[in-house]
XYZ file of C-alpha atoms in Angstrom:
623
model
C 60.545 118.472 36.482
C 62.307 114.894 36.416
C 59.788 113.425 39.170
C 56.850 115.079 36.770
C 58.588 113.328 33.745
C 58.864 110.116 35.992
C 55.176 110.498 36.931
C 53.847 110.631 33.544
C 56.081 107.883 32.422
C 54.116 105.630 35.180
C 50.770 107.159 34.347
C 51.083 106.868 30.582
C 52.734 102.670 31.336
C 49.817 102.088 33.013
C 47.189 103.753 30.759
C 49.100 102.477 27.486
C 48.756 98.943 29.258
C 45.434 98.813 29.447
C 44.118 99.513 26.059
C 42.416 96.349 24.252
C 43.258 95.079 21.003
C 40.776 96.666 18.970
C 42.546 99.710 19.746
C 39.993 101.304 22.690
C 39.942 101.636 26.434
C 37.092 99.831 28.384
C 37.068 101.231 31.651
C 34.220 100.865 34.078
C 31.479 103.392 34.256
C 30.101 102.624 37.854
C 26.558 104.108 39.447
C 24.561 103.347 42.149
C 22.163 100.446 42.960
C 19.468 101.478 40.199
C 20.836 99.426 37.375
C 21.946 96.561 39.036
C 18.252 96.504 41.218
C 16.419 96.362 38.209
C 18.135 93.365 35.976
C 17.761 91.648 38.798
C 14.157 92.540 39.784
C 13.157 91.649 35.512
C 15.312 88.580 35.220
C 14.049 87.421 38.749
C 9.914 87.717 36.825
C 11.289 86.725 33.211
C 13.911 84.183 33.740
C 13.413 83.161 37.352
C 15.431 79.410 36.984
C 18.768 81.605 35.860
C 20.045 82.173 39.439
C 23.747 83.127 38.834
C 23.532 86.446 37.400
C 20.925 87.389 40.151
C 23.613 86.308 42.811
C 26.417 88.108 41.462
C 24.527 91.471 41.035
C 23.426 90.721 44.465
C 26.777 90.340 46.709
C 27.465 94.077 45.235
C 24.327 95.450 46.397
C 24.863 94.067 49.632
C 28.676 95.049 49.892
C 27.669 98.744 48.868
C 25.097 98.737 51.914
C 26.347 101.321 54.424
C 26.226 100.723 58.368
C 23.446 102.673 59.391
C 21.339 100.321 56.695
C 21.275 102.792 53.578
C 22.520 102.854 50.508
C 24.246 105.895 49.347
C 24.983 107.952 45.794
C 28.084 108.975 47.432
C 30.542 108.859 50.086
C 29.136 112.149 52.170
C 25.312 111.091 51.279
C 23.528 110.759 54.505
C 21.352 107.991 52.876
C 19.470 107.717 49.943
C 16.085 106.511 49.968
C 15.636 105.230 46.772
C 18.185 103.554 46.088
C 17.937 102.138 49.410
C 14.365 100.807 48.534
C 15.504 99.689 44.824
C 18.207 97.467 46.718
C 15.901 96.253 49.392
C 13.703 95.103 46.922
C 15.797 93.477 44.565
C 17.495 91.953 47.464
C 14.023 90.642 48.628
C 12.177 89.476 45.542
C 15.505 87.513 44.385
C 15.423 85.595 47.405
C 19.066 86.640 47.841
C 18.644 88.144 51.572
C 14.953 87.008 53.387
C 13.429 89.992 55.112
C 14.839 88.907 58.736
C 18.239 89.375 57.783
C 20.415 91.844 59.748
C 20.895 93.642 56.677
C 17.576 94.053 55.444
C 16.419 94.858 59.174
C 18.692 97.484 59.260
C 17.532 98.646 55.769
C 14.057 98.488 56.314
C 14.466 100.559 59.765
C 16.212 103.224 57.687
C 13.019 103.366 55.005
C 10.087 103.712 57.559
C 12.406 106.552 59.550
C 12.622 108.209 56.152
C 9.214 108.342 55.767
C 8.594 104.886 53.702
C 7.728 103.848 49.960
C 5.745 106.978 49.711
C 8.542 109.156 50.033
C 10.291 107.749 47.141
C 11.550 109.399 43.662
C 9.224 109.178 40.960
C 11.218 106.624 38.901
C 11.210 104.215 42.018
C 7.838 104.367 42.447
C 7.510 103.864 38.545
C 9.923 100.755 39.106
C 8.064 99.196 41.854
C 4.114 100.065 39.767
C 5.538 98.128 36.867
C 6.674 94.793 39.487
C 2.861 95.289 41.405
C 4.516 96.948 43.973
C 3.196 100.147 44.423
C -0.280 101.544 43.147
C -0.811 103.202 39.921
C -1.827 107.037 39.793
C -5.310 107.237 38.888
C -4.037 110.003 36.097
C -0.493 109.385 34.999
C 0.985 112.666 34.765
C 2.561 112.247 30.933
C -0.496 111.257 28.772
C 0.244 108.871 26.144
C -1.455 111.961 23.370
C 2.053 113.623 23.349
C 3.330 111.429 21.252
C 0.808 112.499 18.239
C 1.020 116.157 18.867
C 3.285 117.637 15.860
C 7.032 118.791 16.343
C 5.960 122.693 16.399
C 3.697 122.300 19.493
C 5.794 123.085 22.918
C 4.434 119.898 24.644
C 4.732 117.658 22.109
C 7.374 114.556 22.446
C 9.447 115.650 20.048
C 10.657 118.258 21.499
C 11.885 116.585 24.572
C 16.116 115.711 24.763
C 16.708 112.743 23.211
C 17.509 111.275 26.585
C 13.984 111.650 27.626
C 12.473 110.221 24.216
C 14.576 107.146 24.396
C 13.214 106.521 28.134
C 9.652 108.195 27.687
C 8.629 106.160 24.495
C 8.000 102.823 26.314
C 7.363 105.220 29.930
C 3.941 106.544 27.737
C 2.984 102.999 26.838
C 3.465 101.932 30.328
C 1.810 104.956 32.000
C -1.208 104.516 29.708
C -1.862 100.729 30.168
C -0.858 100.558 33.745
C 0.988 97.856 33.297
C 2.014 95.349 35.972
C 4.292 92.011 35.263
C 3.543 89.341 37.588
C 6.152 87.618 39.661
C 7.051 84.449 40.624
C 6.741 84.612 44.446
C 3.863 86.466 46.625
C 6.452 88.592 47.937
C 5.429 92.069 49.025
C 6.769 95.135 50.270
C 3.799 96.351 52.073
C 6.117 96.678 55.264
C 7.878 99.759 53.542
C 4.901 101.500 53.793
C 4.319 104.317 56.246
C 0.149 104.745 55.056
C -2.484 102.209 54.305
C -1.875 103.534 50.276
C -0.378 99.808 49.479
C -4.190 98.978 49.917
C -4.916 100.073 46.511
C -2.507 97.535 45.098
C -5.078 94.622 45.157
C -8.223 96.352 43.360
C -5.506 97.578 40.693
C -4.130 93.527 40.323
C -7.376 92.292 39.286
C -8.087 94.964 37.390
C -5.054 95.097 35.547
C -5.586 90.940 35.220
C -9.181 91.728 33.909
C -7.800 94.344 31.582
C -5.233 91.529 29.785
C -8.285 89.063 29.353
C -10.494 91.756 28.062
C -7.403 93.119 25.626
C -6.735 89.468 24.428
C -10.422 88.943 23.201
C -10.879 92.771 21.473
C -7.741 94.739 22.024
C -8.777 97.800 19.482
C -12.353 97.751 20.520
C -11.210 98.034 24.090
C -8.828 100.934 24.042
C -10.112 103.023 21.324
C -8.615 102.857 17.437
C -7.020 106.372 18.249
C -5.183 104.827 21.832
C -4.018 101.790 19.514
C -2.501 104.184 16.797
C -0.605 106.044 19.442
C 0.788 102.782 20.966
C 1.634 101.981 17.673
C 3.481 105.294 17.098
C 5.544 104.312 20.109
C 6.272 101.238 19.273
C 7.241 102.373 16.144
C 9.629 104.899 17.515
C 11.161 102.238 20.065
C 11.647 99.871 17.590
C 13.492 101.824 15.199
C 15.972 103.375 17.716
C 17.228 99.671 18.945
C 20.601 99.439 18.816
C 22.895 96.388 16.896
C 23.645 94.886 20.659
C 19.483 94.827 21.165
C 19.405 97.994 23.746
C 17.701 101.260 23.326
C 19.440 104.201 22.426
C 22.465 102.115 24.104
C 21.027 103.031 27.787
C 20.337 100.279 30.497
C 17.172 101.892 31.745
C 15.869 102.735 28.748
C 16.342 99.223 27.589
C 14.572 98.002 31.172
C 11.541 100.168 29.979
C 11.458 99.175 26.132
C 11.171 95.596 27.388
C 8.092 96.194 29.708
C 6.607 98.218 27.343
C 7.243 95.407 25.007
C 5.374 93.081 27.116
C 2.948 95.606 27.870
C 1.762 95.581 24.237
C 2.061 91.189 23.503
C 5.495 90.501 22.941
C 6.409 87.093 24.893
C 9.233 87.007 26.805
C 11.051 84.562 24.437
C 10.591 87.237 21.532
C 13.116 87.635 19.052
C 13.126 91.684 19.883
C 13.435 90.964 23.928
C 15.783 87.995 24.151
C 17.994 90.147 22.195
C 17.600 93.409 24.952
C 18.629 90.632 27.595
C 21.611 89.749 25.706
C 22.354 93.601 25.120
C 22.160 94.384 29.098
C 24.116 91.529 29.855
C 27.143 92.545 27.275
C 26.482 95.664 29.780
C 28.048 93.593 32.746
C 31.617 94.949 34.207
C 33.742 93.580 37.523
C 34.456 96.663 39.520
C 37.576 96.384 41.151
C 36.204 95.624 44.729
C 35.529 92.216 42.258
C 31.528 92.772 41.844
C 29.630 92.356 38.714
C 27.734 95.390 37.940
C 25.247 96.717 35.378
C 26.858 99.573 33.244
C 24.143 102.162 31.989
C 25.900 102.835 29.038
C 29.535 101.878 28.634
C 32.065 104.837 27.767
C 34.019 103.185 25.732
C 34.033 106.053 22.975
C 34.295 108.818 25.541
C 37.438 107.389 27.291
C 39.111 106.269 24.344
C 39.162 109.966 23.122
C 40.157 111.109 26.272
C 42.893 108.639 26.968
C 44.018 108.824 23.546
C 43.912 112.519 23.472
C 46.002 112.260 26.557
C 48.610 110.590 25.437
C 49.128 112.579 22.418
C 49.670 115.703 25.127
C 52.214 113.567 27.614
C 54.396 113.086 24.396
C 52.780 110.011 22.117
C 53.599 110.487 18.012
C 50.618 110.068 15.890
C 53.076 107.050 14.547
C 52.861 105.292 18.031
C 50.989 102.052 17.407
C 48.646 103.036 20.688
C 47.272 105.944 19.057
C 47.350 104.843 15.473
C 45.045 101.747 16.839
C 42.606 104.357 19.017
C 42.426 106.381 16.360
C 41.433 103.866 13.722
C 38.584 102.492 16.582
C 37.211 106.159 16.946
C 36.980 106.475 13.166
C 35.236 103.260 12.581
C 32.499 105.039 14.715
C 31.680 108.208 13.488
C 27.761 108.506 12.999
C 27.490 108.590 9.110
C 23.603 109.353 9.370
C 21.018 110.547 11.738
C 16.962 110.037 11.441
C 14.384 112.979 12.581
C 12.762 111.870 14.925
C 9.259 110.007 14.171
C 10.393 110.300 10.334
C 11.458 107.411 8.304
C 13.586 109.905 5.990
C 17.413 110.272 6.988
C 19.018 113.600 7.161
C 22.198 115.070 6.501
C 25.363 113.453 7.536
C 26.323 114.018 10.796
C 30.098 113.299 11.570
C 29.587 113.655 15.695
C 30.327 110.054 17.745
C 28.358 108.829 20.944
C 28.915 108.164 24.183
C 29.225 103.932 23.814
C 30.273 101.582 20.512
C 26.899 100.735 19.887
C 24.729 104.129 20.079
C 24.103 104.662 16.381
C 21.301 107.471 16.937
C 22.577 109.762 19.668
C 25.447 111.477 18.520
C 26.721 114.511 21.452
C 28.427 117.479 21.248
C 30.401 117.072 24.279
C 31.687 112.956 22.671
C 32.294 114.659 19.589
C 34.623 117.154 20.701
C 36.731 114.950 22.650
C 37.451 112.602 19.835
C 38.196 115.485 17.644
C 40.713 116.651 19.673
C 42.158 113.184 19.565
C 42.090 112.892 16.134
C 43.309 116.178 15.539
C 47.394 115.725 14.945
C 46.065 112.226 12.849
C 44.881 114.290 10.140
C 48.682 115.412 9.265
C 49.269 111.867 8.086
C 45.679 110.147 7.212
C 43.204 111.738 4.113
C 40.442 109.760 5.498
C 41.122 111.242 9.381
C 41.205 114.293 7.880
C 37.784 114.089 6.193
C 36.229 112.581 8.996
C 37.547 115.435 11.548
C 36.459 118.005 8.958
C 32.992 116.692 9.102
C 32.605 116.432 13.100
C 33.922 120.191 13.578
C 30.508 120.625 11.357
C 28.393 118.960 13.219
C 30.096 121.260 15.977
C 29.421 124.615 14.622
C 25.870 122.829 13.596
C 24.707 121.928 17.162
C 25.886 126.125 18.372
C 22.746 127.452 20.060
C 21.416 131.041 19.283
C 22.106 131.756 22.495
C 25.636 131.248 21.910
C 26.439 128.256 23.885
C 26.336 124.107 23.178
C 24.748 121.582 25.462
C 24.887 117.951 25.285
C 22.504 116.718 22.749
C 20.191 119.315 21.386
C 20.590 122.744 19.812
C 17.934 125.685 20.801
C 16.345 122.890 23.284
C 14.770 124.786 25.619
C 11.105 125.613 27.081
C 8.918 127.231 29.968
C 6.458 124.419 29.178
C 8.230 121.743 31.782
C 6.750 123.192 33.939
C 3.059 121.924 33.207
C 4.748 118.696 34.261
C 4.968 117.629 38.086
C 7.388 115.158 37.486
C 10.792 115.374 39.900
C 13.691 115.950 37.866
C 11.387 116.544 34.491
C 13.304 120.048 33.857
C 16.787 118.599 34.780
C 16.374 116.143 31.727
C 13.495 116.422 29.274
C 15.213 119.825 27.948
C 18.697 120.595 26.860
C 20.080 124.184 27.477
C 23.389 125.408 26.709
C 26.131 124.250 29.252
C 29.253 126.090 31.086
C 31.307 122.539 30.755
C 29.606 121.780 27.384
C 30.568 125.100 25.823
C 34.139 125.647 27.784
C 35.393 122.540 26.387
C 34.037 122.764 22.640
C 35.443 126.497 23.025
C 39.090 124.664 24.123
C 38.748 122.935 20.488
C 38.221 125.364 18.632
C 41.026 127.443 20.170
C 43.736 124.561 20.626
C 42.942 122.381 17.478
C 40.708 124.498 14.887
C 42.806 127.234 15.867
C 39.736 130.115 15.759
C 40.242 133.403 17.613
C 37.703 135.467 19.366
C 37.517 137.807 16.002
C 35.615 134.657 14.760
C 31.687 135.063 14.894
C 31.394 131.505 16.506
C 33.696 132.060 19.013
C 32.733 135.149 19.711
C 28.925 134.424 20.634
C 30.410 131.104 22.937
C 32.459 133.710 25.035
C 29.590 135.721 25.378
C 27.445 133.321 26.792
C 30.030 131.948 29.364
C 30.895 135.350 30.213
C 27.093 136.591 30.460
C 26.607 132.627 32.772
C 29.711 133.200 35.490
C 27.937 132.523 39.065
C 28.604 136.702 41.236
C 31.365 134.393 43.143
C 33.540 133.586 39.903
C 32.714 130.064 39.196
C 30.755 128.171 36.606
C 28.453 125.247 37.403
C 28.582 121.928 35.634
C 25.615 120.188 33.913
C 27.483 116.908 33.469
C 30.578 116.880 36.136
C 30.631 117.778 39.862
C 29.871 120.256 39.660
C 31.135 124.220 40.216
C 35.206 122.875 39.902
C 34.214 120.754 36.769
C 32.354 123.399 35.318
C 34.613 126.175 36.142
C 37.634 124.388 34.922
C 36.365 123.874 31.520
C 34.998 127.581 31.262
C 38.504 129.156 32.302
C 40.791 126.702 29.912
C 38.153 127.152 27.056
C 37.983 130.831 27.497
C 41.769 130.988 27.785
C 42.257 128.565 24.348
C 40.403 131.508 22.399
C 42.818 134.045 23.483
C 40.950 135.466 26.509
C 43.870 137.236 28.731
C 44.552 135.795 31.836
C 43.821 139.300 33.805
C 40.341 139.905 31.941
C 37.953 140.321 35.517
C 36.259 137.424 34.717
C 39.606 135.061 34.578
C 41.100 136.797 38.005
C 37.073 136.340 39.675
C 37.383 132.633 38.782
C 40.680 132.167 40.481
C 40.163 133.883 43.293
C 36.829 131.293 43.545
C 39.066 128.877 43.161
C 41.948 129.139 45.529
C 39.194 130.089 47.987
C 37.679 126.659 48.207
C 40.693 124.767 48.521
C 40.910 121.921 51.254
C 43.035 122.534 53.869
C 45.446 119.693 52.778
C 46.109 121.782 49.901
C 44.144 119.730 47.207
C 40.380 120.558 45.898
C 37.259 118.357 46.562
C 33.613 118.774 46.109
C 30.746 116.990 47.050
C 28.044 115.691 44.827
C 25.628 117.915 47.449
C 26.393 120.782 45.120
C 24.687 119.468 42.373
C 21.036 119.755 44.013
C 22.227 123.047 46.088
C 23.240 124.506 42.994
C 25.999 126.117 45.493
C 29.735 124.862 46.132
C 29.438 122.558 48.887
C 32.946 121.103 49.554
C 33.588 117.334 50.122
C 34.745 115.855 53.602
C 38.065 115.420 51.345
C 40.221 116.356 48.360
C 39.773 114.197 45.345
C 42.615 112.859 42.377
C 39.705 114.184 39.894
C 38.564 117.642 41.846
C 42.537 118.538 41.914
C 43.382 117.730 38.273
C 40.985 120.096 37.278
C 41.956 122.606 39.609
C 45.579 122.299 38.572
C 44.930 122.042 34.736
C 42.992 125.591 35.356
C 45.600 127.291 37.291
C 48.307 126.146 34.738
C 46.063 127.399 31.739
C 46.504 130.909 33.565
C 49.706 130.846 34.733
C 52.641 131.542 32.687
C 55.282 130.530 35.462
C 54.263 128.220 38.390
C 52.680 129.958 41.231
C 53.147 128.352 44.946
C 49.605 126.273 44.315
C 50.224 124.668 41.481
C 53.577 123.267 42.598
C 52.076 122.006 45.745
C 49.021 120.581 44.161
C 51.427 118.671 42.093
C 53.307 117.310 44.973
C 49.619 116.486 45.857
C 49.011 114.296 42.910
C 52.481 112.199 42.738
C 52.249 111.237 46.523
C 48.332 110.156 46.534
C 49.767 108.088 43.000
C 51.921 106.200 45.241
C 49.666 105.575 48.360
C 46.271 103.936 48.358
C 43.952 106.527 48.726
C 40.815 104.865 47.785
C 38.469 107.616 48.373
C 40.301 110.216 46.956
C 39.594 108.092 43.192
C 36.227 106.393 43.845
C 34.415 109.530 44.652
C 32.056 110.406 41.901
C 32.524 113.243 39.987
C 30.388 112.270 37.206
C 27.006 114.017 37.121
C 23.736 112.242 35.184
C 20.219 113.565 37.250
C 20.549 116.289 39.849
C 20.655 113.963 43.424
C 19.497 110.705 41.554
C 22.901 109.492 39.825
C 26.176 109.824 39.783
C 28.672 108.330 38.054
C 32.660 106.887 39.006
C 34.314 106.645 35.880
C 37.235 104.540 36.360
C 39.173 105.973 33.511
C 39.084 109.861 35.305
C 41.766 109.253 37.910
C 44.441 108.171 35.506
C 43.338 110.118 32.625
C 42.947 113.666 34.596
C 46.252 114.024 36.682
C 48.066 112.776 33.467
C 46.909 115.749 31.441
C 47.421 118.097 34.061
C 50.807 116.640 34.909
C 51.537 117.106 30.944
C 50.562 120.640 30.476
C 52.668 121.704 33.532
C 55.488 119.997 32.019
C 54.801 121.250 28.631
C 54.211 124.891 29.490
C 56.884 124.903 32.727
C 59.725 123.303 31.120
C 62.012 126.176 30.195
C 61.354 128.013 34.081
């Protein structure tokens, strides 16, 4: 117990260090090459005399490169294609690397033996139409009409997850016009290709350049009054979901989209609307700790100050520390006070749920919401206005409960067979938003630990159902928005347990025998990001800081004296805190689109062993 006590005291130093003056934590939220590939592919068209960005994105995309000439999402990837071609080509059209460089040689061997441009994801291809670089579909699959079909019908816009809207506003714009934004250079990738199909690119350049004379003499008269109106609509909806910092919906690629779309339609590049989305990506820009600049999707400030904050609180922190008096004030400053219907101009009822970033105003989530809630929780002994605010997120809470019982991410009752009409790759991963094991394990852990409900309450009752009715035949739980069986398992089992399931109910025992059964041999946990798109545990070549918090914070939820495991996987934790085990905390165990990104948050390994390291000591002390 006095080496836990001495490890917290260094965990909670370090974390307490590191919080900014404003009272938050800005850790890094780190992805792969999409983000970084495409501000440099757009500033390389829009701003192509503004070199210095361009060359810091590019030394990280070249130091990420992996030997064999691929770029991975992970560390046990064998390669992945498209973010392999988003880096080539960024790389390329930049100027940064010329195609005869060893690296790109080695890339471009590793494209053609994957079977070339054509074999890309759907929003590569998408990437590379918009930059000329790869030939429009003659029918784009998502027809720019969805956007005018009414709330009630199952294909209509509106219906889709707010993630999707927020990237599929400007994406029908696009789609429809066929847009293409010319480039600087003649540059090519025609050498990618592994079938004549870059032929097509030519024809659809000039007619794409007759299209923009024909739209500048009779724009309505060209596309129809009923095509205009539904750009309109679009534009509409884009323009009113930009944030204060100039992004959309507070999302990188969203933002890249809004701003071709944007252009697209007749906005210059020097307009008002897109000089300000430049500035907002660029406010985006975080040094990793390898010393790279790199293009944040969305920053998580907001979710990792309620974590580390929450964290604190359990390693020993009074609400009358200045460190949690300060994050608390910065989480209350951004509750969402309103929210708009989507399409309508007419604002709703108060929310009281918070976002992912500081600057999303419009896309409060369940699972952000939750987490600062439980941060806030002990605050509203000692503040009126804390308490008024937490009173009014655990609404939003029971609010966003699906009839099925559960809670996902950003919708309530967001789900539909309809996808399906869509050949899109990953359509059904994103456009809908079912009810989640992680989602609905942690708001259950809430409502247990901090609202204090019981299973006799109706709420409760129907979120235990659902997780109960969900567990995989082999115990676990997967994941929507961790990786990926451990994260979702984890927050099933402490959830269930925080509503006053007993620790030898069949589906508590199932879970840890799961879970001692996929334990690495060096006695920590660690899965690989392969699970996600198996939708089976697939273990990674190595244990992980995250993985074994999880796995520890689980096994001490059931416990009620320390078992031989959880004693060992502590040991675990203090001796990889004093070594430099760099894989064990840069593996990703953030999930965002099933084998497409992934996500390191930097804040995870010192925010995850802490809390386990404080419930052990909290729960163990007296054995």
């Amino acid at each position: 117990m006095e080496k836990i006590q001495a490890e917290i005291g260094r965990y909670t130093t370090r974390i307490q260090s590191e919080q900014q003056d404003d009272g938050s934590w800005r850790y890094d939220f780190e992805t792969g090459p999409m983000t970084d590939a495409s501000m440099m592919i757009l500033f390389n068209s829009l701003y192509p005399g503004k070199k210095e960005l361009l060359l810091l994105l590019g030394r990280r995309l070249e130091r990420k490169q992996a030997a064999g000439g691929e770029w991975k999402q992970y560390d046990d990837d064998d390669g992945h294609l498209s973010s392999t071609i988003e880096a080539y080509t960024a790389l390329l059209l930049t100027g940064y690397l010329d195609r005869d460089a060893p690296p790109m040689k080695r890339a471009e061997d590793y494209i053609l033996r994957s079977g070339g441009v054509e074999q890309a994801h759907i929003s590569t291809k998408f990437m590379l139409a918009l930059n000329g670089l790869y030939p429009w579909p003659v029918f784009y699959p998502v027809p720019l009409f969805l956007i005018d079909l009414p709330k009630w019908n199952p294909l209509s816009f509106y219906r889709w997850s707010s993630y999707v809207r927020s990237h599929f506003a400007p994406i029908l714009i696009l789609g429809h016009l066929k847009f293409t934004l010319p480039h600087p250079s003649a540059i090519d990738i025609n050498h990618l290709y592994t079938t004549p199909k870059y032929h097509k690119l030519d024809q659809q350049i000039r007619w794409h350049r007759g299209l923009m004379k024909k739209r500048n003499d009779d724009f309505s008269r060209l596309k129809g009054k009923r095509s205009n109106q539904s750009i309109q609509k679009a534009e509409r909806f884009i323009l009113e979901h930009i944030e204060g910092d100039g992004t959309l919906y507070s999302y990188a690629s969203a933002t890249f989209f809004m701003i071709y779309a944007l252009l697209a339609i007749g906005y210059k590049p020097d307009s008002p609307v897109i000089a300000h989305a430049i500035k907002g990506l660029i406010s985006f820009v975080t040094q990793t700790d390898g010393g790279e600049m790199h293009i944040q999707n969305s920053p998580s400030t907001v979710w990792d100050t309620a974590l580390a904050c929450y964290t604190l609180q359990e390693a020993g922190f009074s609400t009358e520390d200045s460190a949690i008096q300060r994050a608390a004030a910065y989480l209350l400053s951004l509750q969402h006070k309103d929210k708009k219907e989507p399409s309508a101009r007419t604002l709703m009822h108060i929310t009281g749920g918070w976002g992912f970033s500081e600057s999303n105003t419009v896309n409060p989530d369940v699972d952000d919401t939750q987490a600062v809630l439980r941060a806030l929780t002990r605050c509203t002994h000692h503040h009126t206005g804390c308490h008024e605010a937490w009173r009014k997120g655990v609404r939003y809470v029971f609010s966003m409960q699906n009839d099925d019982g559960g809670w996902a991410a950003f919708e309530r009752n967001s789900t539909s067979l309809m996808t399906r009409l869509f050949v899109i790759e990953n359509f059904e991963d994103t456009a809908f938003d079912p009810s989640a094991a992680d989602v609905t394990g942690r708001t259950l852990e809430l409502l247990g630990n901090h609202v204090k409900l019981t299973m006799q309450h109706p709420r409760v009752q129907a979120g235990v159902h659902w997780l109960l009715k969900r567990q995989k035949k082999d115990g676990s739980w997967f994941g929507r928005w961790g990786v990926s069986y451990l994260y979702g398992t984890w927050a099933a089992v402490t959830g269930l347990r925080a509503v006053g399931l007993s620790a030898q109910h069949p589906a508590i025992q199932k879970a840890t025998e799961w879970l001692l059964r996929v334990r690495q041999p060096d006695g920590g946990w660690g899965e690989s990001c392969k699970s996600d798109t198996e939708k089976t545990y697939i273990a990674a070549p190595y244990s992980t800081v995250v993985h074994t918090a999880w796995a520890l914070d689980m096994l001490i939820a059931i416990h009620e004296t320390p078992i031989k495991e959880i004693n060992e996987s502590i040991s675990l934790l203090i001796d990889w805190n004093r070594e430099d085990n760099s894989k064990r905390v840069t593996y990703p165990t953030g999930a965002g689109l099933p084998g497409q990104f992934y996500i390191q948050y930097h804040s995870y390994p010192r925010i995850w062993p802490l809390l386990a390291l404080s419930h052990y000591a909290q729960k163990y002390k007296s054995c």
